[in-house]
Short mmCIF file of C-alpha atoms and ligand atoms in Angstrom, two decimals:
data_model
loop_
_atom_site.label_atom_id
_atom_site.label_comp_id
_atom_site.label_asym_id
_atom_site.label_seq_id
_atom_site.Cartn_x
_atom_site.Cartn_y
_atom_site.Cartn_z
CA UNK A 1 47.92 175.14 167.63
CA UNK A 2 49.57 178.34 166.25
CA UNK A 3 52.87 179.07 168.11
CA UNK A 4 52.75 182.54 169.57
CA UNK A 5 55.53 184.86 170.62
CA UNK A 6 55.71 188.50 171.82
CA UNK A 7 58.06 189.48 169.18
CA UNK A 8 59.09 187.79 165.89
CA UNK A 9 61.90 189.13 164.08
CA UNK A 10 62.53 188.55 160.49
CA UNK A 11 66.25 188.55 159.65
CA UNK A 12 69.35 187.66 161.74
CA UNK A 13 71.80 190.26 160.65
CA UNK A 14 73.10 193.03 162.72
CA UNK A 15 69.79 194.86 162.78
CA UNK A 16 67.53 191.89 163.32
CA UNK A 17 69.84 190.10 165.91
CA UNK A 18 70.37 193.31 168.05
CA UNK A 19 66.68 193.72 168.14
CA UNK A 20 65.97 190.10 169.08
CA UNK A 21 68.58 190.11 171.96
CA UNK A 22 67.26 193.28 173.40
CA UNK A 23 63.67 192.32 173.26
CA UNK A 24 64.54 189.03 175.04
CA UNK A 25 66.66 191.03 177.59
CA UNK A 26 63.57 193.11 178.12
CA UNK A 27 61.64 189.89 178.94
CA UNK A 28 59.79 189.29 175.80
CA UNK A 29 59.16 185.79 174.25
CA UNK A 30 61.29 186.38 171.07
CA UNK A 31 61.82 184.35 167.84
CA UNK A 32 64.32 185.20 165.11
CA UNK A 33 63.69 183.75 161.66
CA UNK A 34 66.85 183.73 159.57
CA UNK A 35 67.19 182.12 156.18
CA UNK A 36 70.88 182.48 155.57
CA UNK A 37 73.15 179.47 155.02
CA UNK A 38 76.81 179.39 155.15
CA UNK A 39 79.17 177.79 152.41
CA UNK A 40 78.20 174.25 153.84
CA UNK A 41 74.49 174.88 153.60
CA UNK A 42 74.32 175.26 157.49
CA UNK A 43 72.06 177.88 159.04
CA UNK A 44 74.17 180.68 160.19
CA UNK A 45 73.39 184.13 162.02
CA UNK A 46 74.95 187.53 161.57
CA UNK A 47 73.75 188.39 158.02
CA UNK A 48 75.90 190.01 155.37
CA UNK A 49 77.97 191.91 157.83
CA UNK A 50 79.42 188.94 159.65
CA UNK A 51 79.40 186.37 156.84
CA UNK A 52 80.07 188.23 153.53
CA UNK A 53 80.75 191.90 154.36
CA UNK A 54 82.11 193.90 157.02
CA UNK A 55 83.88 191.36 159.09
CA UNK A 56 85.34 189.11 156.22
CA UNK A 57 86.46 192.06 154.34
CA UNK A 58 88.30 193.59 157.40
CA UNK A 59 89.95 190.17 158.03
CA UNK A 60 91.51 190.56 154.29
CA UNK A 61 92.02 194.23 154.62
CA UNK A 62 94.10 193.79 157.79
CA UNK A 63 95.98 190.67 156.38
CA UNK A 64 96.80 192.49 153.07
CA UNK A 65 97.83 195.60 154.83
CA UNK A 66 100.34 193.73 157.09
CA UNK A 67 101.66 192.11 153.92
CA UNK A 68 102.42 195.42 152.35
CA UNK A 69 103.95 196.64 155.61
CA UNK A 70 106.21 193.71 155.79
CA UNK A 71 107.24 194.28 152.32
CA UNK A 72 107.75 197.97 152.13
CA UNK A 73 107.77 199.47 155.49
CA UNK A 74 109.70 197.01 157.91
CA UNK A 75 113.07 197.97 156.47
CA UNK A 76 112.58 201.50 157.35
CA UNK A 77 111.65 200.47 160.97
CA UNK A 78 114.85 198.57 161.31
CA UNK A 79 113.32 195.01 160.77
CA UNK A 80 114.87 192.78 158.24
CA UNK A 81 112.67 190.05 156.61
CA UNK A 82 113.40 187.37 154.11
CA UNK A 83 111.25 187.25 151.01
CA UNK A 84 107.71 188.05 151.97
CA UNK A 85 105.07 185.88 150.36
CA UNK A 86 101.15 186.05 150.42
CA UNK A 87 99.57 182.70 151.18
CA UNK A 88 96.00 183.52 149.89
CA UNK A 89 94.55 180.09 150.94
CA UNK A 90 95.65 180.72 154.50
CA UNK A 91 94.33 184.28 154.39
CA UNK A 92 90.95 183.00 153.18
CA UNK A 93 91.05 180.05 155.94
CA UNK A 94 91.71 182.59 158.57
CA UNK A 95 89.17 184.91 157.44
CA UNK A 96 86.58 182.09 157.56
CA UNK A 97 87.82 181.22 161.01
CA UNK A 98 87.15 184.74 162.24
CA UNK A 99 83.67 184.67 160.61
CA UNK A 100 82.96 181.30 162.22
CA UNK A 101 83.89 182.50 165.75
CA UNK A 102 81.68 185.57 165.42
CA UNK A 103 78.67 183.90 163.87
CA UNK A 104 78.81 181.18 166.64
CA UNK A 105 79.02 183.98 169.05
CA UNK A 106 75.57 185.32 167.97
CA UNK A 107 74.22 181.80 168.20
CA UNK A 108 75.53 181.59 171.93
CA UNK A 109 74.02 185.02 172.68
CA UNK A 110 70.72 183.81 171.25
CA UNK A 111 70.67 180.82 173.38
CA UNK A 112 72.01 182.56 176.55
CA UNK A 113 69.08 185.16 176.14
CA UNK A 114 66.45 182.69 175.45
CA UNK A 115 65.72 183.84 171.72
CA UNK A 116 64.27 180.98 169.68
CA UNK A 117 66.42 180.84 166.44
CA UNK A 118 64.16 179.53 163.49
CA UNK A 119 66.26 178.72 160.29
CA UNK A 120 64.19 179.34 157.15
CA UNK A 121 62.24 182.00 155.39
CA UNK A 122 59.80 184.44 157.15
CA UNK A 123 56.84 185.97 155.30
CA UNK A 124 54.49 188.74 156.95
CA UNK A 125 50.62 188.29 156.70
CA UNK A 126 48.07 190.65 158.06
CA UNK A 127 47.37 190.89 161.80
CA UNK A 128 50.97 190.14 162.86
CA UNK A 129 50.70 186.50 161.52
CA UNK A 130 54.15 185.22 160.24
CA UNK A 131 54.56 182.28 157.88
CA UNK A 132 57.81 180.30 158.70
CA UNK A 133 59.16 177.94 156.08
CA UNK A 134 62.09 175.79 157.32
CA UNK A 135 64.58 175.00 154.58
CA UNK A 136 63.10 172.11 152.42
CA UNK A 137 59.97 172.29 154.70
CA UNK A 138 56.36 173.37 154.43
CA UNK A 139 55.12 176.77 155.77
CA UNK A 140 53.88 176.92 159.32
CA UNK A 141 52.04 179.84 160.84
CA UNK A 142 53.26 181.64 163.81
CA UNK A 143 51.59 184.68 165.47
CA UNK A 144 53.25 187.65 167.36
CA UNK A 145 52.22 190.81 169.24
CA UNK A 146 54.97 192.77 167.30
CA UNK A 147 56.77 192.00 164.34
CA UNK A 148 60.32 193.49 163.40
CA UNK A 149 61.48 193.25 159.70
CA UNK A 150 65.21 193.14 159.15
CA UNK A 151 65.84 191.32 155.88
CA UNK A 152 68.63 193.36 154.82
CA UNK A 153 70.04 194.07 151.44
CA UNK A 154 71.60 192.31 148.38
CA UNK A 155 74.18 193.69 145.77
CA UNK A 156 72.93 195.32 142.75
CA UNK A 157 73.45 193.64 139.62
CA UNK A 158 73.68 195.59 136.40
CA UNK A 159 72.59 194.29 132.79
CA UNK A 160 76.05 194.95 131.24
CA UNK A 161 77.70 192.71 133.98
CA UNK A 162 75.81 189.85 134.71
CA UNK A 163 77.66 187.63 137.32
CA UNK A 164 79.60 184.63 135.92
CA UNK A 165 80.96 181.86 138.04
CA UNK A 166 84.22 183.10 139.63
CA UNK A 167 85.00 185.45 136.73
CA UNK A 168 82.42 188.34 137.10
CA UNK A 169 81.75 188.44 140.99
CA UNK A 170 79.88 190.66 143.44
CA UNK A 171 81.39 191.54 146.81
CA UNK A 172 80.72 188.01 148.18
CA UNK A 173 82.61 186.34 145.29
CA UNK A 174 85.61 188.86 145.77
CA UNK A 175 86.17 187.49 149.29
CA UNK A 176 86.61 183.96 148.01
CA UNK A 177 89.33 184.31 145.38
CA UNK A 178 91.82 181.43 145.98
CA UNK A 179 94.71 182.97 144.06
CA UNK A 180 95.66 186.73 143.28
CA UNK A 181 94.11 187.57 139.68
CA UNK A 182 96.92 189.17 137.63
CA UNK A 183 94.59 191.81 136.15
CA UNK A 184 91.55 192.75 138.19
CA UNK A 185 88.67 195.11 137.12
CA UNK A 186 86.45 196.70 139.67
CA UNK A 187 83.19 198.29 138.57
CA UNK A 188 82.41 201.21 140.98
CA UNK A 189 84.89 203.33 143.13
CA UNK A 190 82.50 203.46 146.02
CA UNK A 191 83.06 202.03 149.42
CA UNK A 192 83.19 198.27 148.38
CA UNK A 193 85.11 198.92 145.15
CA UNK A 194 87.75 200.74 147.19
CA UNK A 195 88.01 198.38 150.01
CA UNK A 196 88.08 195.14 147.83
CA UNK A 197 90.11 196.92 145.18
CA UNK A 198 92.73 197.66 147.89
CA UNK A 199 92.82 193.97 149.21
CA UNK A 200 93.64 192.53 145.84
CA UNK A 201 95.89 195.41 144.67
CA UNK A 202 97.99 195.03 147.83
CA UNK A 203 98.38 191.27 147.09
CA UNK A 204 99.69 191.97 143.77
CA UNK A 205 96.65 192.36 141.13
CA UNK A 206 97.07 195.07 138.58
CA UNK A 207 93.71 196.79 139.83
CA UNK A 208 91.52 199.17 137.67
CA UNK A 209 88.55 200.76 139.06
CA UNK A 210 85.91 201.99 136.66
CA UNK A 211 83.83 204.73 138.06
CA UNK A 212 80.77 206.17 136.26
CA UNK A 213 80.72 209.49 138.09
CA UNK A 214 83.24 212.32 137.24
CA UNK A 215 83.76 212.99 140.81
CA UNK A 216 85.67 210.78 143.28
CA UNK A 217 83.90 209.87 146.61
CA UNK A 218 81.34 212.72 146.70
CA UNK A 219 79.89 211.60 149.92
CA UNK A 220 83.07 212.45 151.72
CA UNK A 221 84.46 215.86 152.50
CA UNK A 222 85.93 217.26 149.24
CA UNK A 223 89.32 218.01 150.48
CA UNK A 224 89.59 214.49 151.82
CA UNK A 225 88.36 213.04 148.70
CA UNK A 226 91.02 214.72 146.72
CA UNK A 227 94.02 213.79 148.88
CA UNK A 228 92.63 210.20 149.10
CA UNK A 229 92.42 209.84 145.27
CA UNK A 230 96.09 210.88 145.20
CA UNK A 231 97.21 208.55 147.83
CA UNK A 232 95.23 205.65 146.32
CA UNK A 233 96.59 206.18 142.93
CA UNK A 234 100.07 206.28 144.45
CA UNK A 235 99.46 202.78 146.01
CA UNK A 236 98.71 201.43 142.55
CA UNK A 237 94.87 201.70 142.33
CA UNK A 238 94.11 202.90 138.66
CA UNK A 239 90.85 204.92 139.42
CA UNK A 240 89.36 206.05 136.09
CA UNK A 241 86.53 208.48 136.66
CA UNK A 242 83.74 209.16 134.25
CA UNK A 243 84.08 205.61 133.04
CA UNK A 244 80.67 203.96 132.65
CA UNK A 245 80.59 200.22 132.03
CA UNK A 246 78.38 199.32 129.10
CA UNK A 247 79.13 195.75 128.44
CA UNK A 248 81.24 192.65 129.29
CA UNK A 249 81.99 189.55 127.31
CA UNK A 250 83.76 186.27 128.46
CA UNK A 251 86.63 185.35 126.21
CA UNK A 252 88.49 182.10 125.79
CA UNK A 253 88.03 178.83 127.35
CA UNK A 254 88.71 176.83 130.68
CA UNK A 255 91.43 178.42 132.88
CA UNK A 256 92.29 180.80 129.89
CA UNK A 257 88.84 182.57 130.36
CA UNK A 258 89.22 186.41 130.59
CA UNK A 259 86.48 189.21 130.80
CA UNK A 260 86.43 191.94 128.15
CA UNK A 261 84.98 195.00 129.52
CA UNK A 262 83.64 197.81 127.44
CA UNK A 263 83.25 201.29 128.95
CA UNK A 264 82.48 204.93 127.81
CA UNK A 265 84.35 207.86 128.84
CA UNK A 266 84.93 211.30 127.54
CA UNK A 267 87.17 209.79 124.70
CA UNK A 268 84.37 207.46 123.60
CA UNK A 269 84.15 203.77 123.67
CA UNK A 270 87.23 201.88 125.44
CA UNK A 271 87.77 198.14 126.24
CA UNK A 272 89.94 196.47 128.92
CA UNK A 273 90.64 192.79 129.37
CA UNK A 274 90.53 191.29 132.98
CA UNK A 275 91.13 187.92 134.61
CA UNK A 276 88.60 188.82 137.22
CA UNK A 277 85.89 191.56 137.45
CA UNK A 278 84.37 192.64 140.67
CA UNK A 279 80.85 194.33 140.44
CA UNK A 280 80.53 196.87 143.27
CA UNK A 281 77.79 199.37 142.13
CA UNK A 282 75.67 199.42 145.25
CA UNK A 283 73.21 197.38 147.16
CA UNK A 284 69.42 197.28 147.24
CA UNK A 285 66.77 196.24 149.84
CA UNK A 286 65.95 192.66 149.83
CA UNK A 287 62.11 192.29 150.04
CA UNK A 288 61.61 189.26 147.83
CA UNK A 289 58.79 187.03 149.19
CA UNK A 290 58.63 189.09 152.37
CA UNK A 291 55.11 190.54 152.27
CA UNK A 292 51.78 188.68 151.76
CA UNK A 293 49.36 190.82 149.91
CA UNK A 294 47.39 191.56 153.22
CA UNK A 295 50.61 192.45 155.23
CA UNK A 296 49.70 196.15 155.21
CA UNK A 297 53.27 197.22 154.83
CA UNK A 298 54.23 199.78 151.94
CA UNK A 299 57.18 200.29 149.94
CA UNK A 300 58.75 203.68 149.26
CA UNK A 301 59.35 204.74 145.59
CA UNK A 302 62.84 203.09 145.68
CA UNK A 303 61.73 199.87 147.02
CA UNK A 304 62.55 200.29 150.66
CA UNK A 305 60.22 199.47 153.35
CA UNK A 306 58.27 202.68 154.20
CA UNK A 307 58.80 203.73 157.95
CA UNK A 308 58.49 206.68 160.16
CA UNK A 309 61.35 208.09 162.17
CA UNK A 310 60.72 205.57 164.77
CA UNK A 311 60.99 202.64 162.25
CA UNK A 312 57.18 201.85 162.42
CA UNK A 313 55.66 200.69 159.06
CA UNK A 314 52.06 201.41 158.03
CA UNK A 315 50.92 197.98 159.49
CA UNK A 316 50.00 198.10 163.15
CA UNK A 317 52.73 196.77 165.53
CA UNK A 318 55.16 196.03 162.52
CA UNK A 319 58.50 197.74 162.40
CA UNK A 320 61.28 197.64 159.95
CA UNK A 321 65.07 198.25 160.52
CA UNK A 322 68.37 198.19 158.98
CA UNK A 323 69.24 198.17 155.21
CA UNK A 324 65.62 197.69 154.06
CA UNK A 325 64.68 201.21 155.39
CA UNK A 326 65.68 204.56 154.48
CA UNK A 327 68.97 206.02 155.53
CA UNK A 328 72.65 204.78 155.06
CA UNK A 329 73.18 201.04 154.57
CA UNK A 330 75.42 200.75 157.58
CA UNK A 331 75.44 197.86 160.09
CA UNK A 332 75.71 200.12 163.13
CA UNK A 333 72.85 202.21 161.95
CA UNK A 334 70.72 199.12 161.75
CA UNK A 335 71.80 198.00 165.23
CA UNK A 336 70.72 201.03 166.87
CA UNK A 337 67.40 201.10 164.98
CA UNK A 338 66.88 197.34 166.18
CA UNK A 339 67.64 198.31 169.80
CA UNK A 340 65.34 201.52 169.59
CA UNK A 341 62.34 199.41 168.25
CA UNK A 342 62.88 196.70 170.93
CA UNK A 343 62.87 199.41 173.68
CA UNK A 344 59.94 201.32 172.27
CA UNK A 345 57.86 198.14 172.25
CA UNK A 346 58.79 197.52 176.00
CA UNK A 347 57.51 201.14 176.63
CA UNK A 348 60.78 203.08 176.66
CA UNK A 349 61.40 206.23 174.64
CA UNK A 350 64.63 206.14 172.76
CA UNK A 351 65.33 207.68 169.52
CA UNK A 352 68.21 207.14 166.99
CA UNK A 353 69.99 210.41 166.09
CA UNK A 354 70.46 210.18 162.28
CA UNK A 355 72.62 213.32 162.47
CA UNK A 356 75.59 211.42 164.14
CA UNK A 357 75.62 208.16 162.01
CA UNK A 358 79.46 207.74 161.52
CA UNK A 359 80.80 206.58 158.05
CA UNK A 360 84.10 204.84 157.63
CA UNK A 361 85.85 203.49 154.64
CA UNK A 362 88.44 200.86 155.73
CA UNK A 363 91.31 201.51 153.11
CA UNK A 364 94.71 202.70 154.23
CA UNK A 365 94.66 205.35 155.19
CA UNK A 366 91.09 204.91 156.64
CA UNK A 367 88.44 207.61 155.81
CA UNK A 368 85.92 208.35 158.45
CA UNK A 369 83.40 211.14 158.96
CA UNK A 370 80.40 212.25 160.90
CA UNK A 371 78.01 215.28 160.35
CA UNK A 372 78.22 217.58 157.59
CA UNK A 373 80.82 218.15 154.84
CA UNK A 374 82.33 221.40 153.92
CA UNK A 375 80.51 221.26 150.50
CA UNK A 376 77.12 220.50 152.05
CA UNK A 377 77.47 223.44 154.46
CA UNK A 378 78.47 225.76 151.66
CA UNK A 379 75.45 224.49 149.68
CA UNK A 380 73.16 225.23 152.74
CA UNK A 381 74.54 228.65 153.02
CA UNK A 382 75.98 228.09 156.53
CA UNK A 383 78.86 230.08 157.91
CA UNK A 384 81.51 228.09 159.61
CA UNK A 385 85.16 227.67 160.65
CA UNK A 386 87.20 224.69 159.73
CA UNK A 387 90.44 223.51 161.77
CA UNK A 388 92.53 221.21 160.08
CA UNK A 389 95.56 219.26 161.53
CA UNK A 390 97.91 217.01 159.50
CA UNK A 391 99.02 213.51 160.85
CA UNK A 392 102.58 214.62 159.79
CA UNK A 393 102.60 217.04 162.65
CA UNK A 394 101.33 214.41 165.19
CA UNK A 395 104.30 212.84 167.32
CA UNK A 396 102.65 209.48 167.72
CA UNK A 397 101.77 209.38 163.97
CA UNK A 398 105.34 209.95 163.04
CA UNK A 399 106.58 207.20 165.65
CA UNK A 400 104.36 204.85 164.05
CA UNK A 401 105.30 205.79 160.50
CA UNK A 402 101.85 207.08 159.88
CA UNK A 403 102.18 210.45 158.60
CA UNK A 404 99.68 210.48 155.87
CA UNK A 405 96.37 212.17 156.65
CA UNK A 406 94.52 214.90 158.19
CA UNK A 407 91.76 215.62 160.66
CA UNK A 408 89.30 218.29 159.97
CA UNK A 409 86.86 219.89 162.56
CA UNK A 410 84.07 222.10 161.15
CA UNK A 411 82.27 224.43 163.65
CA UNK A 412 79.43 226.84 163.24
CA UNK A 413 81.02 230.40 162.77
CA UNK A 414 78.58 231.99 165.36
CA UNK A 415 77.98 229.34 168.06
CA UNK A 416 81.22 227.21 167.54
CA UNK A 417 78.99 224.07 167.77
CA UNK A 418 80.68 221.16 165.88
CA UNK A 419 78.87 220.45 162.74
CA UNK A 420 81.13 217.81 161.15
CA UNK A 421 84.47 215.94 161.69
CA UNK A 422 86.42 214.44 158.78
CA UNK A 423 89.38 212.18 159.31
CA UNK A 424 91.69 210.49 156.86
CA UNK A 425 94.66 208.61 158.35
CA UNK A 426 95.65 205.58 160.54
CA UNK A 427 92.79 204.68 163.01
CA UNK A 428 90.31 207.18 161.48
CA UNK A 429 87.62 204.57 162.35
CA UNK A 430 88.50 204.81 166.05
CA UNK A 431 89.09 208.37 166.26
CA UNK A 432 85.69 209.18 164.61
CA UNK A 433 84.00 207.99 167.83
CA UNK A 434 85.43 210.97 169.74
CA UNK A 435 83.66 213.21 167.31
CA UNK A 436 80.29 211.13 167.51
CA UNK A 437 80.37 211.55 171.29
CA UNK A 438 81.24 215.28 171.04
CA UNK A 439 78.32 215.86 168.56
CA UNK A 440 75.85 213.80 170.44
CA UNK A 441 76.48 216.02 173.39
CA UNK A 442 76.34 219.16 171.19
CA UNK A 443 80.12 220.10 171.96
CA UNK A 444 81.75 223.15 170.68
CA UNK A 445 85.05 223.15 169.13
CA UNK A 446 86.25 225.10 172.22
CA UNK A 447 84.75 222.21 174.32
CA UNK A 448 86.92 219.69 172.41
CA UNK A 449 89.93 222.12 172.69
CA UNK A 450 89.54 222.33 176.61
CA UNK A 451 89.63 218.55 177.06
CA UNK A 452 92.91 216.88 178.00
CA UNK A 453 94.09 214.15 175.61
CA UNK A 454 96.85 211.58 176.57
CA UNK A 455 100.22 212.19 174.97
CA UNK A 456 101.42 211.00 172.70
CA UNK A 457 98.27 209.67 170.82
CA UNK A 458 96.75 210.07 167.46
CA UNK A 459 93.74 211.45 169.32
CA UNK A 460 95.85 214.70 169.98
CA UNK A 461 95.09 215.42 166.36
CA UNK A 462 91.49 215.78 167.22
CA UNK A 463 92.42 218.11 169.96
CA UNK A 464 94.67 220.17 167.71
CA UNK A 465 91.97 220.26 164.95
CA UNK A 466 89.55 221.57 167.35
CA UNK A 467 92.05 224.37 168.55
CA UNK A 468 92.76 225.04 165.01
CA UNK A 469 89.05 225.80 164.28
CA UNK A 470 89.54 228.60 166.71
CA UNK A 471 92.87 229.68 165.34
CA UNK A 472 95.24 228.44 168.04
CA UNK A 473 96.50 224.89 167.41
CA UNK A 474 100.01 224.62 169.10
CA UNK A 475 101.78 222.21 166.82
CA UNK A 476 101.03 224.27 163.55
CA UNK A 477 101.44 227.78 162.50
CA UNK A 478 97.84 228.96 162.62
CA UNK A 479 96.02 231.27 160.01
CA UNK A 480 93.37 233.43 161.83
CA UNK A 481 90.04 231.63 161.71
CA UNK A 482 88.19 232.98 158.93
CA UNK A 483 84.37 232.04 158.78
CA UNK A 484 83.61 230.44 155.23
CA UNK A 485 80.65 231.76 153.26
P1 LIG B 1 78.30 202.66 146.51
O1 LIG B 1 77.14 203.42 146.10
O2 LIG B 1 79.22 203.23 147.64
O3 LIG B 1 79.41 202.77 145.24
C1 LIG B 1 79.00 202.12 143.87
C2 LIG B 1 79.61 203.12 142.84
O4 LIG B 1 79.39 202.39 141.51
C3 LIG B 1 78.96 204.44 142.58
O5 LIG B 1 80.14 205.55 142.85
C4 LIG B 1 78.51 204.50 141.12
O6 LIG B 1 78.74 205.55 140.58
C5 LIG B 1 79.31 203.34 140.58
N1 LIG B 1 78.63 202.85 139.32
C6 LIG B 1 77.17 202.37 139.17
N2 LIG B 1 77.06 201.85 138.01
C7 LIG B 1 78.43 201.87 137.22
C8 LIG B 1 78.70 201.53 135.86
N3 LIG B 1 77.96 200.95 135.12
N4 LIG B 1 80.07 201.79 135.72
C9 LIG B 1 80.76 202.28 136.40
N5 LIG B 1 80.50 202.70 137.77
C10 LIG B 1 79.16 202.52 138.27
O7 LIG B 1 78.07 201.27 146.58
P2 LIG B 1 78.94 200.01 147.15
O8 LIG B 1 80.35 200.30 147.18
O9 LIG B 1 78.46 198.85 146.34
O10 LIG B 1 78.41 199.70 148.62
C11 LIG B 1 77.02 199.46 148.80
C12 LIG B 1 76.57 199.83 150.28
O11 LIG B 1 77.21 199.08 151.12
C13 LIG B 1 76.82 201.25 150.37
O12 LIG B 1 75.64 201.82 151.17
C14 LIG B 1 77.85 201.22 151.54
O13 LIG B 1 77.72 202.25 152.53
C15 LIG B 1 77.77 199.93 152.16
N6 LIG B 1 78.94 199.41 152.74
C16 LIG B 1 79.53 200.14 153.60
C17 LIG B 1 80.86 199.68 154.18
C18 LIG B 1 81.62 200.28 155.24
O14 LIG B 1 80.84 200.87 156.01
N7 LIG B 1 82.89 200.31 155.31
C19 LIG B 1 81.48 198.67 153.29
C20 LIG B 1 80.90 198.07 152.45
C21 LIG B 1 79.74 198.42 152.01
#
């Protein structure tokens, strides 16, 4: 007899596992099919985020940042150290330990909430029928009242740089180097390129990032991107803009193998030789083998599963969430979509507010933002005020030796409603939550300026930037607010 469930979720990454836990919490009989295996070929939950993305990269970013601090900043703080050395195998082992704890945690949450975890591949057929193929087994048919598709995304590979053992790697391979490459090339100066380039640059690699676009980080606020480029270059990241990689070639043999990279820039064709090359040119939705011909789910022109604002596909009772649907490929966006769909199936009416999805780049300083950038507002012809406050004028930042960065609050010139907040500096990833909450409640810059913030904290910078948008920050000589546009 066909096993039946109220809900089957395909994919156990952040979007899928949030959906599965929430449907189970709401009393629905839930199964989650997940095909991911860990390095020992054991089934593992948590998707790219926990296993090969957000979490392991943060473990290495934090470790490598502490290494830099111990080398360069401790003396200034009055702490003498002996010779500081990086122990890369220990860093990798620690990172793997962190990942293990978190993925085990998801498995425990499934068990505690009564979610049936099925290890293998899921395939959607018409009428909410789902084929489940266990690893190395035969396909079995399951049925459900509702299906939630959350298969995630995979790195884009480009013909000029096919992956090659541990020489030309994607973001996954770049988290597994067992020693520090002397010369490291990175294709793409986007989020992944900057984060992984930072890790290995801090540990000692001569790091060159080749970025096809002429502009650096156009998705962030222009003023912040400009300062960030200067700071990253000062840290030793050699970021070459307008540099499009056109070919790669493996040279040498055995341990002497290197990668010759050809790229085009304004001056013509250039070549560089690296010991390792990371390809970080974006991610694409993963839909291979997901849909049987009668599934009834359509793709959009870019290969994403087509959904409406509420994540419903064209097939009745079938939803899709996370990286596989439109919108930014961010774990937290997928998590909220998963929860929204679970609650909608239960008859509740939540929505995801796509206007307040925060973005973070975990470099040092961190870069984080929510809402519109100054350049977007100018293009839209909006009239606005900008309040900017430097970390260098914040007491807590100075006490902590974190004086690089700024906070920018952009507010509508007429209504004063906050339209965007952009932070570059220590703890930007944490500070941005204050902006998200403010915008979620349609706060004005004045509202933020009227709220009391603990002293001394980095958060006071948010307060001061909001005051500055209205022309009266306290710890800065203000210019009269002047509406732009
Ligand atoms: P990205 O789109 O951020 O950056 C890729 C860059 O590669 C682009 O700037 C592009 O111009 C460049 N590029 C493409 N082809 C090139 C070529 N031939 N030569 C030189 N440059 C080339 O993509 P990503 O950094 O790979 O990240 C993928 C996704 O994962 C993004 O959606 C990102 O938001 C997400 N992600 C988020 C985080 C985070 O939230 N901190 C971390 C990692 C990944």
